[in-house]
Amino acid sequence: PDCSRLILLSFPQCAGEENWVDSRTIYVGHREPPPGAEAYIPQRYPDNRIVSSKYTFWNFIPKNLFEQFRRVANFYFLIIFLVQLIIDTPTSPVTSGLPLFFVITVTAIKQGYEDWLRHKADNAMNQCPVHFIQHGKLVRKQSRKLRVGDIVMVKEDETFPCDLIFLSSNRGDGTCHVTTASLDGESSHKTHYAVQDTKGFHTEEDIGGLHATIESGASGSLETDFMPLGSENLLLRGATLKNTEKIFGVAIYTGMETKMALNYQSKSQKRSAVEKSMNAFLIVYLCILISKALINTVLKYVWQSEPFRDEPWYNQKTESERQRNLFLRAFTDFLAFMVLFNYIIPVSMYVTVEMQKFLGSYFITWDEDMFDEETGEGPLVNTSDLNEELGQVEYIFTDKTGTLTENNMEFKECCIEGHVYVPHVICNGQVLPESSGIDMIDSSPSVNGREREELFFRALCLCHTVQVKDNDSVDGPRKSPDGGTSCVYISSSPDEVALVEGVQRLGFTYLRLKDSYMELLNRENHVERYVHLALRWKRQVLCVLPQFIRARVERNAVEGLRTLCVAYKRLIQEEYEGICKLLQAAKVALQDREKKLAEAYEQIEKDLILLGATAVEDRLQEKAADTIEALQKAGIKVWVLTGDKMETAAATCYACKLFRRNTQLLELTTKRIEEQSLHDVLFELSKTVLRHSGSLTRDNFSGLSADMQDYGLIIDGAALSLIMKPREDGSSSNYRELFLEICRSCSAVLCCRMAPLQKAQIVKLIKFSKEHPITLAVGDGANDVSMILEAHVGIGVIGKEGRQAARNSDYAIPKFKHLKKMLLVHGHFYYIRISELVQYFFYKNVCFIFPQFLYQFFCGFSQQTLYDTAYLTLYNISFTSLPILLYSLMEQHIGIDVLKRDPTLYRDVAKNALLRWRVFIYWTLLGLFDALVFFFGAYFMFENTTVTSNGQIFGNWTFGTLVFTVMVFTVTLKLALDTHYWTWINHFVIWGSLLFYVVFSLLWGGVIWPFLNYQRMYYVFIQMLSSGPAWLAIVLLVTISLLPDVLKKVLCRQLWPTATERVQNGCAQPRDRDSEFTPLASLQSPGYQSTCPSAAWYSSRSQQVTLAAWKGKVSVEPPPALSGSRHHCSSSPSHSCPGSRVQLLV
Amino acid sequence: MAMNYNAKDEVDGGPPCAPGGTAKTRRPDNTAFKQQRLPAWQPILTAGTVLPIFFIIGLIFIPIGIGIFVTSNNIREIEIDYTGTEPSSPCNKCLSPDVTPCICTINFTLEKSFEGNVFMYYGLSNFYQNHRRYVKSRDDSQLNGDSSALLNPSKECEPYRRNEDKPIAPCGAIANSMFNDTLELFLIGNDSYPVPITLKKKGIAWWTDKNVKFRNPPGGDNLEERFKGTTKPVNWLNPVYVLDSDPDNNGFINEDFIVWMRTAALPTFRKLYRLIERKSDLHPTLPAGRYSLNITYNYPVHYFDGRKRMILSTISWMGGKNPFLGIAYIAVGSISFLLGVVLLVINHKYRNSSNTADITI
């Protein structure tokens, strides 16, 4: 090869990846361009170091502290702490400094540990050896030393160290196989092609002598001698080389500029509704705090206006205090009051909430019911911030394929020229014993028909992207049914596998792709070889179907099968060459490449001859119907968003009980809009819906009662975009509102032919509608990622389409059916738990601080604390922290089984029911009442009398200790009253923390602590306990404090019971746990038991089916059209454009 | 609230050299804890379960309340205000600071005799012993006999820390404002001359305070020697080592001083002054009759609208006279009993209606 030739390559900018590709010029092997070329400006690129860590050893402390104090709460506590340090405040800085220090340290340690893990991973990645070509020789270097322009050699099963342009491979045809399992989970092999001009360089010396320049970016490099590069020439970092001995490539993006690194960029953080209400409550409390401090400051100065009060003879100020400016004094007093009352917003609440979320999320991952035996996958929790949001879902947006259905394709039948062939139960390569051969509905085809038939089968057999794996080492081996040759089909499209396997049942076995020849075994056991043409595309074609096939296709579509028509065209040599040229020209076009390709295909796909149609079934996921029914009963609106065509999708919806028999379907499809204007259709629909709902408002709450008319809406992508499109006159919201109105009245909505972005758009539309409902999106494929990210809660189904969705989701579950337990049980529990946690925290701190406030009226507004410093510090940290934390982890107000059995209970917590203002005010008032009881109870006890039998007198610290003791007991017992699920842990923690309080107090007061400069608590607690009236008072005050709450609970339960309370009353007696699933198990399809275990051996599926349909500009209805696919170059990392659909047989 | 598991994500997002799916089964353990199926007691507060509790509370609290109330009512207590702000009061003359020492006598009559031990208190009103500046104005180390703190009191004692370049012992506002009236009680019998009542000085302070918390500074036998280098609080007439002639009740361990140093919770308070011990079972400690109270009036309270009282009280097991606890117990008991009845009615009614409701559903 001519090593000195200068090769100019251009790499176009892909749409939608602007942030990735900038414009750059790369000199392969660092060879500068020959003199005479334009000015050579060396560009600087980052080295190949991957840095996912946030901190370094040096900047950890300052940066981490900065990050932490950026959070408002931490900052607030820091301010309080600083105020305490600077001015003379009633409490020592320790009281707020210690908890703050604790919180900051724990968080810092956690983040530091995480960062250390990242450093370790980074180092492992940066130091692994890479083979370079330097001056024609092979050199080993560390990965991080790789630079842009270096030529790299990668051997089989190695991971690409950076983004490479594929120069050559040792395979003759200049291809290599790549799996992106670690990028997106797709374990299928994808074929990449070496750059045409360099694929001949096979040795290190050859490659070392290469002179080439790569231009990349949008800089309109229109020079004609540039060889265009496409995504098929690009090998991404993180992907692994397979089935190829070695390849050479030149690094074009390194380090943090690789696509993988760019994809690290974190998603925006989601906040739960509970957190929002918590923040609202916090603001209220902040206002209370400020107003308390203000009131006290004002009162202080009013009270002090008489000098004998400000400075009586027995209590003189120091000279410096006297001389201080009045305003400064007032401001200092205000701050001191703030500090005194600041415990009303406790540091520990944040810690507890975080711990609750973090620890609580483990119950999801531990849940055995959500573990899938077949795949060995359990649920994943990617964020613990949204646990409680699972209990608040109002809308579920679900993908169909792979989520509702198994994405486990089964070749059902094919129909050729009026004959229907039904291979007996084939399920992904396994045959049930009793079935064999073909069941022909209409036998004895004519000779002509037989030819057609074979052509049809051959077409199916050849036109696909299926690869054959000879060994069984692929994840989840699947043997071909013939048993003889143990070959396994892998493809990115499960449809194709199903087709190839189906054809195999009908007598044609695809063997392998060998040296550009495709081999297949025909019915006579002859091996046929066909030239493999690298012409692959898929299109959606409009054609007229013959009567029979049309009827069949329609029927199949209605049954929910995925239909496909096969047609052919005979090409002679010249025609073929012409086509090749045309395509090549289009492929290398620098501008409008896609458009030109489309035009070329348009030209080729004319005058096709229809052979027949196939039908592939995508099974419903196990218990999908049961799950959807339960979710609907729970008051959640389920929307199905799919790329499939309407009939298929609607059939699935019926099958999974989204639509029932009595559901009245409203259609908002392109077809209808073509007939009437959008305006008319919308108004008509809304009239239908509203007329009904208007008359039914009375029993709205009864939900899905039998006589209520059920509406289901079907809308397609095109119609949706019409609705979403802003109109010229600017009144865009008009249609949207109307549309939302209709949607609200429908119990189920089906959106078909949706683009991924449209899915997100719909989610967004609902999310920002005026009720701001909580949305949940569930999907399994890369095309669902946008909506998963958009929805409040994104759930990924760990499916066969790779882990894209699971990785981007907040929670990942193995199967759709697990959604039921996730929402109805876990979501419900988490919501109950965290709402109690939040309310209780505010309650107990009102109890804590309000007596202090009251005490100011009796101590001359001097900011004297009621409680000792130790009590102030430890109240939230240790005396009352564990019971509520454990409550918020363990509480089950109703059994798990009841929640699963009765989905309607979910409605009881809908719309943030337990954190409404009414509830919040109740808790706050309860706290105020209790605080009044504690304070004035102790006040009347102590007022001007003695309470000991030896006549001795107690002081102010005993007073505070009495209040505090009553408070700790009341607050803990209040939680005990709220606990419905007393495990030994709850007993241990509740009684344990009371015991701890007593023991601590005894100890704290029992010793003269040498490190303290005051001994005010010495023997105070013990002296208090030696007085009988103190005991009586504790019992009395605790009783009075708890009485109203008990009364309220009992009365509400008796007079206005919620559904939950009714069930609680009903199931007070023990119930049988074992029977829980039997009634449901019988509901599922009888076929399920006999199906083979669905091995996930092709873990990916191309976008072919789901993405294909929506691209259509021409909307197709089944009678005159056939389902097919349209050419689509996906921008997903798979970079594959698989699958010819319309066959070319030469 | 960011607690994402980012690290995990990113680590397996970009596997280093060795790729390949580690397909380990993550099957969760089937333990009761992890499956949230720990055996648990699941109580529910219904009217049925709460009803008996209400009645029990009623039945227990009412007798207790009655008992406390009766006990409290049996306690004898008499309060003599000797502030002297009224012109008719014998102590009125003492309001002016010029009269020193000022002694006034107030006569009073006990209608009923006081049995058992009688406790003599002094009470102050409108005196903010719980003011923050006041409460912290002391040095517990100094009071505990720490010699370094004796000579260098805590800053908290300001402005009562040093006087004339000498450290004040005991320092601080509390000690400085120690109550220094002297009260004496005489029984005016049928005889012409009054009989003094023996007032016991010891046993008025907490035992732990007297023996552990408060200690004189170390040193020789001579108390004055031990307090060498310190000066008396500004308002005091005598230094701390001449508070009492009894060496066991002198210096920091003087019980009057200790009692004063325990700051009161509320601006109106009383403090134990003296004990009047019962002499024999036959005679009441203070028989009914006329008494006279001799006051050496030193402590000015009229500057801040304060009042001074002398209180004589007997004590039961539950302390002094305090009707609050008894009344509260009776009230809560009755309310609880009443609520029980109300609930019973509601429960009864509800059960009927709910049964019918169930049928219609």
PDB file of C-alpha atoms in Angstrom, chain B residues 196-291:
ATOM      1  CA  PRO B 196     -38.812  32.542 121.572  1.00  0.00           C
ATOM      2  CA  ILE B 197     -39.416  29.636 119.248  1.00  0.00           C
ATOM      3  CA  THR B 198     -36.324  27.551 118.508  1.00  0.00           C
ATOM      4  CA  LEU B 199     -35.447  27.894 114.816  1.00  0.00           C
ATOM      5  CA  LYS B 200     -33.166  25.256 113.396  1.00  0.00           C
ATOM      6  CA  LYS B 201     -30.695  26.450 110.805  1.00  0.00           C
ATOM      7  CA  LYS B 202     -29.483  23.120 109.559  1.00  0.00           C
ATOM      8  CA  GLY B 203     -31.242  20.800 107.148  1.00  0.00           C
ATOM      9  CA  ILE B 204     -32.677  23.491 104.945  1.00  0.00           C
ATOM     10  CA  ALA B 205     -30.363  22.878 102.004  1.00  0.00           C
ATOM     11  CA  TRP B 206     -30.052  19.812  99.799  1.00  0.00           C
ATOM     12  CA  TRP B 207     -27.756  17.284 101.377  1.00  0.00           C
ATOM     13  CA  THR B 208     -25.737  16.926  98.167  1.00  0.00           C
ATOM     14  CA  ASP B 209     -25.341  20.661  97.844  1.00  0.00           C
ATOM     15  CA  LYS B 210     -24.084  21.024 101.375  1.00  0.00           C
ATOM     16  CA  ASN B 211     -21.744  18.070 101.274  1.00  0.00           C
ATOM     17  CA  VAL B 212     -20.577  17.810  97.673  1.00  0.00           C
ATOM     18  CA  LYS B 213     -21.364  20.777  95.516  1.00  0.00           C
ATOM     19  CA  PHE B 214     -20.394  23.474  97.993  1.00  0.00           C
ATOM     20  CA  ARG B 215     -17.058  23.285  99.726  1.00  0.00           C
ATOM     21  CA  ASN B 216     -14.869  25.709 101.517  1.00  0.00           C
ATOM     22  CA  PRO B 217     -11.464  26.283 100.024  1.00  0.00           C
ATOM     23  CA  PRO B 218      -8.747  23.967 101.294  1.00  0.00           C
ATOM     24  CA  GLY B 219      -6.324  25.062 103.974  1.00  0.00           C
ATOM     25  CA  GLY B 220      -5.863  25.120 107.716  1.00  0.00           C
ATOM     26  CA  ASP B 221      -8.453  25.211 110.439  1.00  0.00           C
ATOM     27  CA  ASN B 222      -8.895  28.913 110.285  1.00  0.00           C
ATOM     28  CA  LEU B 223     -11.580  29.734 107.793  1.00  0.00           C
ATOM     29  CA  GLU B 224     -10.468  33.303 107.464  1.00  0.00           C
ATOM     30  CA  GLU B 225      -7.032  32.053 106.481  1.00  0.00           C
ATOM     31  CA  ARG B 226      -8.521  29.948 103.730  1.00  0.00           C
ATOM     32  CA  PHE B 227     -10.295  32.912 102.207  1.00  0.00           C
ATOM     33  CA  LYS B 228      -7.170  34.984 102.285  1.00  0.00           C
ATOM     34  CA  GLY B 229      -6.705  37.296  99.356  1.00  0.00           C
ATOM     35  CA  THR B 230     -10.410  37.639  98.672  1.00  0.00           C
ATOM     36  CA  THR B 231     -12.858  40.298  99.552  1.00  0.00           C
ATOM     37  CA  LYS B 232     -16.514  40.151 100.548  1.00  0.00           C
ATOM     38  CA  PRO B 233     -19.299  40.787  98.056  1.00  0.00           C
ATOM     39  CA  VAL B 234     -20.124  44.464  97.760  1.00  0.00           C
ATOM     40  CA  ASN B 235     -23.547  44.301  99.329  1.00  0.00           C
ATOM     41  CA  TRP B 236     -22.584  42.070 102.204  1.00  0.00           C
ATOM     42  CA  LEU B 237     -22.020  43.414 105.642  1.00  0.00           C
ATOM     43  CA  ASN B 238     -19.615  40.688 106.653  1.00  0.00           C
ATOM     44  CA  PRO B 239     -17.245  38.441 104.774  1.00  0.00           C
ATOM     45  CA  VAL B 240     -18.287  34.919 103.890  1.00  0.00           C
ATOM     46  CA  TYR B 241     -16.322  33.344 106.719  1.00  0.00           C
ATOM     47  CA  VAL B 242     -18.374  35.023 109.400  1.00  0.00           C
ATOM     48  CA  LEU B 243     -21.782  33.936 108.148  1.00  0.00           C
ATOM     49  CA  ASP B 244     -22.249  31.720 111.161  1.00  0.00           C
ATOM     50  CA  SER B 245     -20.468  30.842 114.314  1.00  0.00           C
ATOM     51  CA  ASP B 246     -20.794  27.101 113.708  1.00  0.00           C
ATOM     52  CA  PRO B 247     -17.789  26.047 111.622  1.00  0.00           C
ATOM     53  CA  ASP B 248     -19.973  23.406 109.953  1.00  0.00           C
ATOM     54  CA  ASN B 249     -22.291  26.088 108.702  1.00  0.00           C
ATOM     55  CA  ASN B 250     -19.849  28.764 107.767  1.00  0.00           C
ATOM     56  CA  GLY B 251     -18.261  29.953 104.569  1.00  0.00           C
ATOM     57  CA  PHE B 252     -19.558  28.436 101.360  1.00  0.00           C
ATOM     58  CA  ILE B 253     -21.322  25.663 103.230  1.00  0.00           C
ATOM     59  CA  ASN B 254     -23.571  28.017 105.082  1.00  0.00           C
ATOM     60  CA  GLU B 255     -27.024  26.630 104.410  1.00  0.00           C
ATOM     61  CA  ASP B 256     -28.727  29.979 104.087  1.00  0.00           C
ATOM     62  CA  PHE B 257     -26.212  30.800 101.432  1.00  0.00           C
ATOM     63  CA  ILE B 258     -26.659  27.455  99.658  1.00  0.00           C
ATOM     64  CA  VAL B 259     -30.424  27.868  99.641  1.00  0.00           C
ATOM     65  CA  TRP B 260     -30.080  31.298  98.156  1.00  0.00           C
ATOM     66  CA  MET B 261     -27.701  30.090  95.513  1.00  0.00           C
ATOM     67  CA  ARG B 262     -30.311  27.669  94.120  1.00  0.00           C
ATOM     68  CA  THR B 263     -31.989  30.111  91.790  1.00  0.00           C
ATOM     69  CA  ALA B 264     -35.751  30.039  91.742  1.00  0.00           C
ATOM     70  CA  ALA B 265     -37.723  29.113  88.657  1.00  0.00           C
ATOM     71  CA  LEU B 266     -40.234  31.924  88.814  1.00  0.00           C
ATOM     72  CA  PRO B 267     -40.145  35.570  89.904  1.00  0.00           C
ATOM     73  CA  THR B 268     -42.400  34.800  92.851  1.00  0.00           C
ATOM     74  CA  PHE B 269     -40.723  32.232  95.004  1.00  0.00           C
ATOM     75  CA  ARG B 270     -40.154  31.097  98.517  1.00  0.00           C
ATOM     76  CA  LYS B 271     -37.086  29.710 100.107  1.00  0.00           C
ATOM     77  CA  LEU B 272     -36.709  27.613 103.183  1.00  0.00           C
ATOM     78  CA  TYR B 273     -35.442  29.675 106.062  1.00  0.00           C
ATOM     79  CA  ARG B 274     -35.699  27.667 109.234  1.00  0.00           C
ATOM     80  CA  LEU B 275     -37.106  24.471 110.611  1.00  0.00           C
ATOM     81  CA  ILE B 276     -39.277  24.314 113.713  1.00  0.00           C
ATOM     82  CA  GLU B 277     -39.018  20.765 114.910  1.00  0.00           C
ATOM     83  CA  ARG B 278     -41.719  18.972 116.729  1.00  0.00           C
ATOM     84  CA  LYS B 279     -40.792  18.546 120.365  1.00  0.00           C
ATOM     85  CA  SER B 280     -43.161  15.845 121.476  1.00  0.00           C
ATOM     86  CA  ASP B 281     -46.233  14.046 120.301  1.00  0.00           C
ATOM     87  CA  LEU B 282     -48.348  15.599 122.993  1.00  0.00           C
ATOM     88  CA  HIS B 283     -47.839  19.241 122.246  1.00  0.00           C
ATOM     89  CA  PRO B 284     -48.368  20.833 118.912  1.00  0.00           C
ATOM     90  CA  THR B 285     -45.260  22.430 117.484  1.00  0.00           C
ATOM     91  CA  LEU B 286     -46.944  25.765 117.212  1.00  0.00           C
ATOM     92  CA  PRO B 287     -50.040  25.919 119.357  1.00  0.00           C
ATOM     93  CA  ALA B 288     -52.825  28.255 118.390  1.00  0.00           C
ATOM     94  CA  GLY B 289     -52.285  31.681 119.787  1.00  0.00           C
ATOM     95  CA  ARG B 290     -50.642  34.991 119.267  1.00  0.00           C
ATOM     96  CA  TYR B 291     -47.154  35.252 117.874  1.00  0.00           C
TER      97      TYR B 291
END
